[in-house]
Amino acid sequence: MTHPLLDLPPLTARRFAAIEDRVARLLDTRQDVLITQGEALLPLEGAIRAAAGPGTVALNVITGPYGQTFGDWLRDAGATVHDISVPFHTAVRAEQIRAAFAEHPEIDFVSLVHAEAATGNTNPVAEIGEAVREQGALFYLDAVASVGAEPVLPDAWGVDLCVIGAQKAMGGPAGVSAISVSERAWARMAANPDAPRRSYLSLLDWKERWLDAGRRMLPHAPAQLEMLALDACLERIEADGLDAVTARHRRAAEATRAGASALGGGLEPYVHDAADAAPVATTLRVPPSLVARDLVAAALAAGPALPLAAGGGALAAEMIRVNHYGPDATESAVQDSLAALGAALAAQGAAVDPEAARQAVERAWR
Ligand SMILES: *Cc1c(COP(=O)(O)O)cnc(C)c1O
């Protein structure tokens, strides 16, 4: 008997290339698109180690935990790094980026996370991209949490290295990821003697052995199941329409903010301005008398499949994350999440109005 997951025909180079082309269409890019055979951390790290080195002066924007990691990699690669940290309840402004350029005119690399699922904010990449272009710096963007939830347009925004993963708003697999690479970025990597080569992290290896060789022969065995899942998820997005998928995420975020505010009990949107709130996930602040981690545990005890999590690390006390992405970008996931949080708050003696929350979600969804 053949097994549907195990006994598959080989995944051909032609199919692999076709899936890359599908990713390029999703991003509306004419840049090279490489599918990388690992979670998004693989191209995120590979791109920094290839494009940055001892001569690099980087502006690293920290709006959540990933920005911190990028700064560590940049320093490890020998770059001089200027960090801008932005409080998690807001987004970075293009003026802050311009001010950093004025202070450090030698900046030639900018790393930014587009949307942060972990902190619930999203950054104005189009405006920032304009500033980065004027500076002439290389622009590196982590769009793992934004792709599928809001527009991600590397060419229009002047992004040189744009990393995506499928497991958040795209509703796809976690084990493969992709990066679009501009000509400028390839040139920077080629000129970097410390760029990884003959390495799992090497983007240049894939350029030489795959892209420049006409994508006729795969340099390694393809991650077959993940590739099939990625193709299926791209096909589903195309069938639904990317605009409809992003609209669903935007609505889920708006409904969660409206519902949490109407629920009461001291719960409020963590990101102050709705314009700075990521469509992929909504973070909520709990009142100081309560512990977010405990409320989430109580809510999950009642509904284990709900897309709820406490904030990471020190945020576990004060932040609840509603991960309304992918298959959970639905009105029912938002309704059920707020109902469970309402019950958990009520059990702690908080005064909540679950019916007002329900109506607010319903209104916002329409
Ligand atoms: C989830 C996430 C990642 C990590 O993706 P993995 O595929 O788990 O490595 C990176 N950046 C951001 C902004 C994310 O939200």
Tab-separated table of C-alpha atoms in Angstrom, residues 6-309:
chain	number	residue	atom	x	y	z
A	6	LEU	CA	5.758	8.808	2.411
A	7	ASP	CA	5.532	7.264	-1.016
A	8	LEU	CA	5.655	10.396	-3.121
A	9	PRO	CA	7.167	10.905	-6.558
A	10	PRO	CA	10.337	13.036	-6.423
A	11	LEU	CA	9.834	16.786	-6.349
A	12	THR	CA	11.428	18.053	-9.556
A	13	ALA	CA	13.600	21.106	-10.096
A	14	ARG	CA	10.907	22.422	-12.402
A	15	ARG	CA	8.294	22.180	-9.636
A	16	PHE	CA	10.657	23.800	-7.120
A	17	ALA	CA	11.250	26.704	-9.528
A	18	ALA	CA	7.518	27.045	-10.182
A	19	ILE	CA	6.881	27.378	-6.443
A	20	GLU	CA	9.571	30.077	-6.251
A	21	ASP	CA	7.824	31.902	-9.098
A	22	ARG	CA	4.582	31.679	-7.179
A	23	VAL	CA	6.245	33.315	-4.159
A	24	ALA	CA	7.586	36.043	-6.470
A	25	ARG	CA	4.035	36.719	-7.678
A	26	LEU	CA	2.768	36.864	-4.089
A	27	LEU	CA	5.386	39.545	-3.332
A	28	ASP	CA	4.900	41.262	-6.694
A	29	THR	CA	8.672	41.209	-7.114
A	30	ARG	CA	11.040	40.905	-10.068
A	31	GLN	CA	13.951	40.243	-7.727
A	32	ASP	CA	15.433	36.775	-7.399
A	33	VAL	CA	13.366	34.651	-5.045
A	34	LEU	CA	15.002	31.727	-3.278
A	35	ILE	CA	13.115	29.180	-1.272
A	36	THR	CA	15.216	28.264	1.737
A	37	GLN	CA	14.912	24.825	3.263
A	38	GLY	CA	14.375	25.638	6.896
A	39	GLU	CA	12.360	27.890	9.146
A	40	ALA	CA	12.587	31.634	8.507
A	41	LEU	CA	15.534	32.012	10.872
A	42	LEU	CA	17.667	30.355	8.158
A	43	PRO	CA	17.388	33.126	5.511
A	44	LEU	CA	17.181	35.788	8.236
A	45	GLU	CA	20.575	34.741	9.584
A	46	GLY	CA	22.029	33.790	6.201
A	47	ALA	CA	21.232	37.224	4.733
A	48	ILE	CA	22.818	39.141	7.611
A	49	ARG	CA	25.976	37.027	7.628
A	50	ALA	CA	26.303	37.386	3.848
A	51	ALA	CA	25.476	41.077	3.472
A	52	ALA	CA	27.108	42.481	6.628
A	53	GLY	CA	30.726	42.351	7.757
A	54	PRO	CA	33.441	44.368	9.463
A	55	GLY	CA	32.999	47.306	7.048
A	56	THR	CA	29.228	47.519	7.567
A	57	VAL	CA	27.569	50.287	9.586
A	58	ALA	CA	24.086	49.089	10.437
A	59	LEU	CA	20.970	50.735	11.763
A	60	ASN	CA	19.047	48.014	13.593
A	61	VAL	CA	15.465	48.818	14.533
A	62	ILE	CA	14.167	46.976	17.587
A	63	THR	CA	10.380	46.832	17.866
A	64	GLY	CA	10.245	43.333	19.363
A	65	PRO	CA	12.361	40.252	20.103
A	66	TYR	CA	13.588	39.580	16.549
A	67	GLY	CA	15.241	42.994	16.205
A	68	GLN	CA	17.325	42.103	19.233
A	69	THR	CA	18.497	38.905	17.541
A	70	PHE	CA	19.381	40.720	14.300
A	71	GLY	CA	21.563	43.135	16.286
A	72	ASP	CA	23.386	40.173	17.845
A	73	TRP	CA	24.058	38.597	14.434
A	74	LEU	CA	25.211	41.921	12.977
A	75	ARG	CA	27.683	42.464	15.828
A	76	ASP	CA	28.848	38.885	15.541
A	77	ALA	CA	29.507	39.463	11.816
A	78	GLY	CA	31.747	42.370	12.784
A	79	ALA	CA	29.422	45.225	11.798
A	80	THR	CA	29.191	48.493	13.697
A	81	VAL	CA	25.605	48.587	14.933
A	82	HIS	CA	23.422	51.521	15.925
A	83	ASP	CA	20.229	50.276	17.577
A	84	ILE	CA	16.972	52.202	17.745
A	85	SER	CA	14.598	50.704	20.298
A	86	VAL	CA	10.947	51.577	20.096
A	87	PRO	CA	8.510	50.844	22.941
A	88	PHE	CA	6.374	47.811	22.129
A	89	HIS	CA	3.139	49.820	22.338
A	90	THR	CA	3.997	51.787	19.211
A	91	ALA	CA	5.756	51.630	15.809
A	92	VAL	CA	8.941	53.252	14.532
A	93	ARG	CA	8.518	56.447	12.470
A	94	ALA	CA	10.343	57.296	9.262
A	95	GLU	CA	11.511	60.534	10.954
A	96	GLN	CA	13.351	58.467	13.568
A	97	ILE	CA	15.129	56.593	10.785
A	98	ARG	CA	16.038	59.890	9.065
A	99	ALA	CA	17.317	61.310	12.360
A	100	ALA	CA	19.567	58.250	12.806
A	101	PHE	CA	20.963	58.756	9.271
A	102	ALA	CA	21.653	62.425	10.047
A	103	GLU	CA	23.503	61.438	13.198
A	104	HIS	CA	25.427	58.570	11.536
A	105	PRO	CA	25.762	59.387	7.822
A	106	GLU	CA	27.940	56.296	7.295
A	107	ILE	CA	25.010	53.889	7.849
A	108	ASP	CA	24.841	51.524	4.858
A	109	PHE	CA	22.559	48.741	6.134
A	110	VAL	CA	19.122	48.886	7.786
A	111	SER	CA	17.419	45.938	9.451
A	112	LEU	CA	13.742	46.112	10.315
A	113	VAL	CA	10.927	43.772	11.288
A	114	HIS	CA	7.767	44.671	9.372
A	115	ALA	CA	5.099	43.312	11.737
A	116	GLU	CA	5.749	41.725	15.112
A	117	ALA	CA	3.460	38.852	16.047
A	118	ALA	CA	5.168	38.844	19.460
A	119	THR	CA	4.448	42.469	20.314
A	120	GLY	CA	1.537	43.248	17.985
A	121	ASN	CA	2.914	46.304	16.201
A	122	THR	CA	3.544	46.984	12.517
A	123	ASN	CA	5.969	49.458	11.009
A	124	PRO	CA	5.397	51.836	8.039
A	125	VAL	CA	7.794	50.139	5.638
A	126	ALA	CA	6.832	52.170	2.550
A	127	GLU	CA	7.807	55.458	4.240
A	128	ILE	CA	10.891	53.979	5.860
A	129	GLY	CA	11.925	52.520	2.500
A	130	GLU	CA	11.938	56.001	0.992
A	131	ALA	CA	14.300	57.226	3.692
A	132	VAL	CA	16.547	54.180	3.254
A	133	ARG	CA	16.687	54.732	-0.509
A	134	GLU	CA	17.716	58.377	-0.030
A	135	GLN	CA	20.478	57.153	2.286
A	136	GLY	CA	21.539	54.541	-0.277
A	137	ALA	CA	21.650	51.837	2.406
A	138	LEU	CA	20.806	48.182	1.922
A	139	PHE	CA	17.345	47.429	3.327
A	140	TYR	CA	16.741	44.093	5.108
A	141	LEU	CA	13.171	43.285	6.121
A	142	ASP	CA	11.655	40.490	8.196
A	143	ALA	CA	8.176	40.109	6.727
A	144	VAL	CA	7.490	36.693	8.278
A	145	ALA	CA	4.582	37.934	10.371
A	146	SER	CA	3.214	40.458	7.877
A	147	VAL	CA	3.041	38.442	4.661
A	148	GLY	CA	-0.573	37.410	4.052
A	149	ALA	CA	-1.851	39.758	6.754
A	150	GLU	CA	-0.990	43.054	5.037
A	151	PRO	CA	0.710	44.108	1.792
A	152	VAL	CA	4.388	43.145	1.481
A	153	LEU	CA	5.917	44.838	-1.595
A	154	PRO	CA	9.716	44.620	-1.716
A	155	ASP	CA	10.097	46.252	-5.164
A	156	ALA	CA	7.733	49.156	-4.497
A	157	TRP	CA	9.331	49.776	-1.095
A	158	GLY	CA	12.972	49.338	-2.117
A	159	VAL	CA	13.591	46.310	0.098
A	160	ASP	CA	16.810	44.502	-0.883
A	161	LEU	CA	16.439	41.420	1.303
A	162	CYS	CA	12.872	40.419	2.167
A	163	VAL	CA	12.317	37.271	4.228
A	164	ILE	CA	8.982	35.494	4.520
A	165	GLY	CA	7.705	32.347	6.196
A	166	ALA	CA	4.418	30.608	5.480
A	167	GLN	CA	3.328	29.530	8.945
A	168	LYS	CA	1.677	32.722	10.157
A	169	ALA	CA	-0.861	34.628	8.055
A	170	MET	CA	-0.278	32.468	4.972
A	171	GLY	CA	-1.613	29.486	6.894
A	172	GLY	CA	1.151	27.259	5.532
A	173	PRO	CA	4.062	25.114	6.705
A	174	ALA	CA	6.802	26.243	9.108
A	175	GLY	CA	9.680	24.236	7.711
A	176	VAL	CA	10.430	26.272	4.577
A	177	SER	CA	10.855	29.984	4.036
A	178	ALA	CA	11.823	32.348	1.244
A	179	ILE	CA	13.868	35.444	0.559
A	180	SER	CA	13.842	37.954	-2.277
A	181	VAL	CA	17.254	39.381	-3.113
A	182	SER	CA	17.982	42.537	-5.123
A	183	GLU	CA	20.932	42.915	-7.500
A	184	ARG	CA	22.479	45.369	-5.036
A	185	ALA	CA	22.231	42.834	-2.261
A	186	TRP	CA	23.872	40.117	-4.371
A	187	ALA	CA	26.702	42.522	-5.187
A	188	ARG	CA	27.194	43.320	-1.494
A	189	MET	CA	27.360	39.613	-0.649
A	190	ALA	CA	29.749	38.817	-3.499
A	191	ALA	CA	32.097	41.557	-2.262
A	192	ASN	CA	32.057	40.230	1.314
A	193	PRO	CA	34.954	37.795	1.881
A	194	ASP	CA	33.278	36.564	5.094
A	195	ALA	CA	29.931	35.722	3.441
A	196	PRO	CA	29.146	32.041	4.175
A	197	ARG	CA	30.088	29.667	1.375
A	198	ARG	CA	29.832	25.886	1.262
A	199	SER	CA	27.592	26.342	4.271
A	200	TYR	CA	23.988	25.634	5.203
A	201	LEU	CA	23.628	29.393	5.721
A	202	SER	CA	24.965	30.287	2.292
A	203	LEU	CA	22.689	32.215	-0.041
A	204	LEU	CA	25.605	32.625	-2.475
A	205	ASP	CA	25.857	28.833	-2.843
A	206	TRP	CA	22.233	28.729	-3.943
A	207	LYS	CA	22.779	31.644	-6.314
A	208	GLU	CA	25.725	29.954	-7.991
A	209	ARG	CA	24.492	26.394	-8.016
A	210	TRP	CA	20.793	27.012	-8.590
A	211	LEU	CA	19.861	30.465	-9.904
A	212	ASP	CA	22.891	31.090	-12.102
A	213	ALA	CA	22.736	27.500	-13.377
A	214	GLY	CA	19.264	28.131	-14.772
A	215	ARG	CA	17.374	26.334	-11.969
A	216	ARG	CA	17.698	23.042	-13.821
A	217	MET	CA	19.227	20.918	-11.094
A	218	LEU	CA	18.597	21.136	-7.371
A	219	PRO	CA	21.825	21.388	-5.363
A	220	HIS	CA	20.272	19.426	-2.458
A	221	ALA	CA	17.383	17.061	-1.872
A	222	PRO	CA	14.229	19.160	-1.689
A	223	ALA	CA	12.188	19.304	1.532
A	224	GLN	CA	9.436	17.582	-0.324
A	225	LEU	CA	6.527	17.662	2.116
A	226	GLU	CA	7.122	21.274	3.063
A	227	MET	CA	7.389	22.265	-0.596
A	228	LEU	CA	4.095	20.575	-1.407
A	229	ALA	CA	2.461	22.263	1.582
A	230	LEU	CA	3.902	25.639	0.568
A	231	ASP	CA	2.581	25.202	-2.960
A	232	ALA	CA	-0.851	24.236	-1.616
A	233	CYS	CA	-0.928	27.248	0.660
A	234	LEU	CA	0.059	29.608	-2.165
A	235	GLU	CA	-2.599	28.044	-4.350
A	236	ARG	CA	-5.210	28.594	-1.640
A	237	ILE	CA	-4.217	32.238	-1.220
A	238	GLU	CA	-4.438	32.753	-4.984
A	239	ALA	CA	-7.877	31.105	-5.049
A	240	ASP	CA	-9.191	33.197	-2.135
A	241	GLY	CA	-7.452	36.322	-3.461
A	242	LEU	CA	-4.595	37.924	-1.517
A	243	ASP	CA	-6.726	41.026	-0.886
A	244	ALA	CA	-9.449	38.928	0.722
A	245	VAL	CA	-6.897	37.148	2.921
A	246	THR	CA	-5.344	40.403	4.132
A	247	ALA	CA	-8.801	41.927	4.654
A	248	ARG	CA	-9.723	38.982	6.896
A	249	HIS	CA	-6.655	39.629	9.059
A	250	ARG	CA	-7.306	43.373	9.222
A	251	ARG	CA	-10.885	42.714	10.295
A	252	ALA	CA	-9.786	40.198	12.931
A	253	ALA	CA	-7.426	42.792	14.413
A	254	GLU	CA	-10.041	45.551	14.403
A	255	ALA	CA	-12.646	43.247	15.933
A	256	THR	CA	-10.259	42.067	18.654
A	257	ARG	CA	-9.361	45.638	19.621
A	258	ALA	CA	-13.009	46.710	19.655
A	259	GLY	CA	-14.143	43.601	21.524
A	260	ALA	CA	-11.411	43.811	24.180
A	261	SER	CA	-12.215	47.456	24.868
A	262	ALA	CA	-15.931	46.676	25.160
A	263	LEU	CA	-15.238	43.668	27.389
A	264	GLY	CA	-13.825	45.870	30.141
A	265	GLY	CA	-12.256	44.311	33.207
A	266	GLY	CA	-9.239	46.544	32.661
A	267	LEU	CA	-8.249	44.796	29.411
A	268	GLU	CA	-7.027	47.200	26.714
A	269	PRO	CA	-5.209	47.080	23.371
A	270	TYR	CA	-1.462	46.989	24.092
A	271	VAL	CA	-0.601	49.011	20.974
A	272	HIS	CA	-2.036	52.477	21.594
A	273	ASP	CA	-2.742	53.675	18.060
A	274	ALA	CA	-4.780	51.332	15.834
A	275	ALA	CA	-2.647	52.441	12.857
A	276	ASP	CA	0.415	50.888	14.565
A	277	ALA	CA	-1.375	47.602	15.360
A	278	ALA	CA	-0.390	44.565	13.289
A	279	PRO	CA	-3.197	42.828	11.367
A	280	VAL	CA	-1.521	39.461	12.084
A	281	ALA	CA	-2.047	39.397	15.868
A	282	THR	CA	-3.465	41.638	18.572
A	283	THR	CA	-1.751	42.164	21.895
A	284	LEU	CA	-3.759	43.141	24.967
A	285	ARG	CA	-2.608	44.690	28.228
A	286	VAL	CA	-4.033	43.242	31.442
A	287	PRO	CA	-4.582	45.401	34.519
A	288	PRO	CA	-1.618	45.462	36.947
A	289	SER	CA	-3.550	43.474	39.573
A	290	LEU	CA	-3.767	40.436	37.241
A	291	VAL	CA	-1.229	38.147	35.559
A	292	ALA	CA	-1.581	37.608	31.802
A	293	ARG	CA	-0.004	34.129	31.937
A	294	ASP	CA	-2.648	32.953	34.455
A	295	LEU	CA	-5.559	34.423	32.510
A	296	VAL	CA	-4.348	32.717	29.329
A	297	ALA	CA	-3.921	29.399	31.169
A	298	ALA	CA	-7.496	29.639	32.496
A	299	ALA	CA	-8.867	30.563	29.055
A	300	LEU	CA	-6.990	27.693	27.382
A	301	ALA	CA	-8.228	25.223	29.995
A	302	ALA	CA	-11.735	26.011	28.740
A	303	GLY	CA	-10.812	26.103	25.036
A	304	PRO	CA	-7.461	24.452	24.279
A	305	ALA	CA	-7.639	25.242	20.541
A	306	LEU	CA	-7.998	29.012	21.007
A	307	PRO	CA	-5.231	31.146	19.445
A	308	LEU	CA	-4.172	32.676	22.762
A	309	ALA	CA	-0.724	33.051	24.298
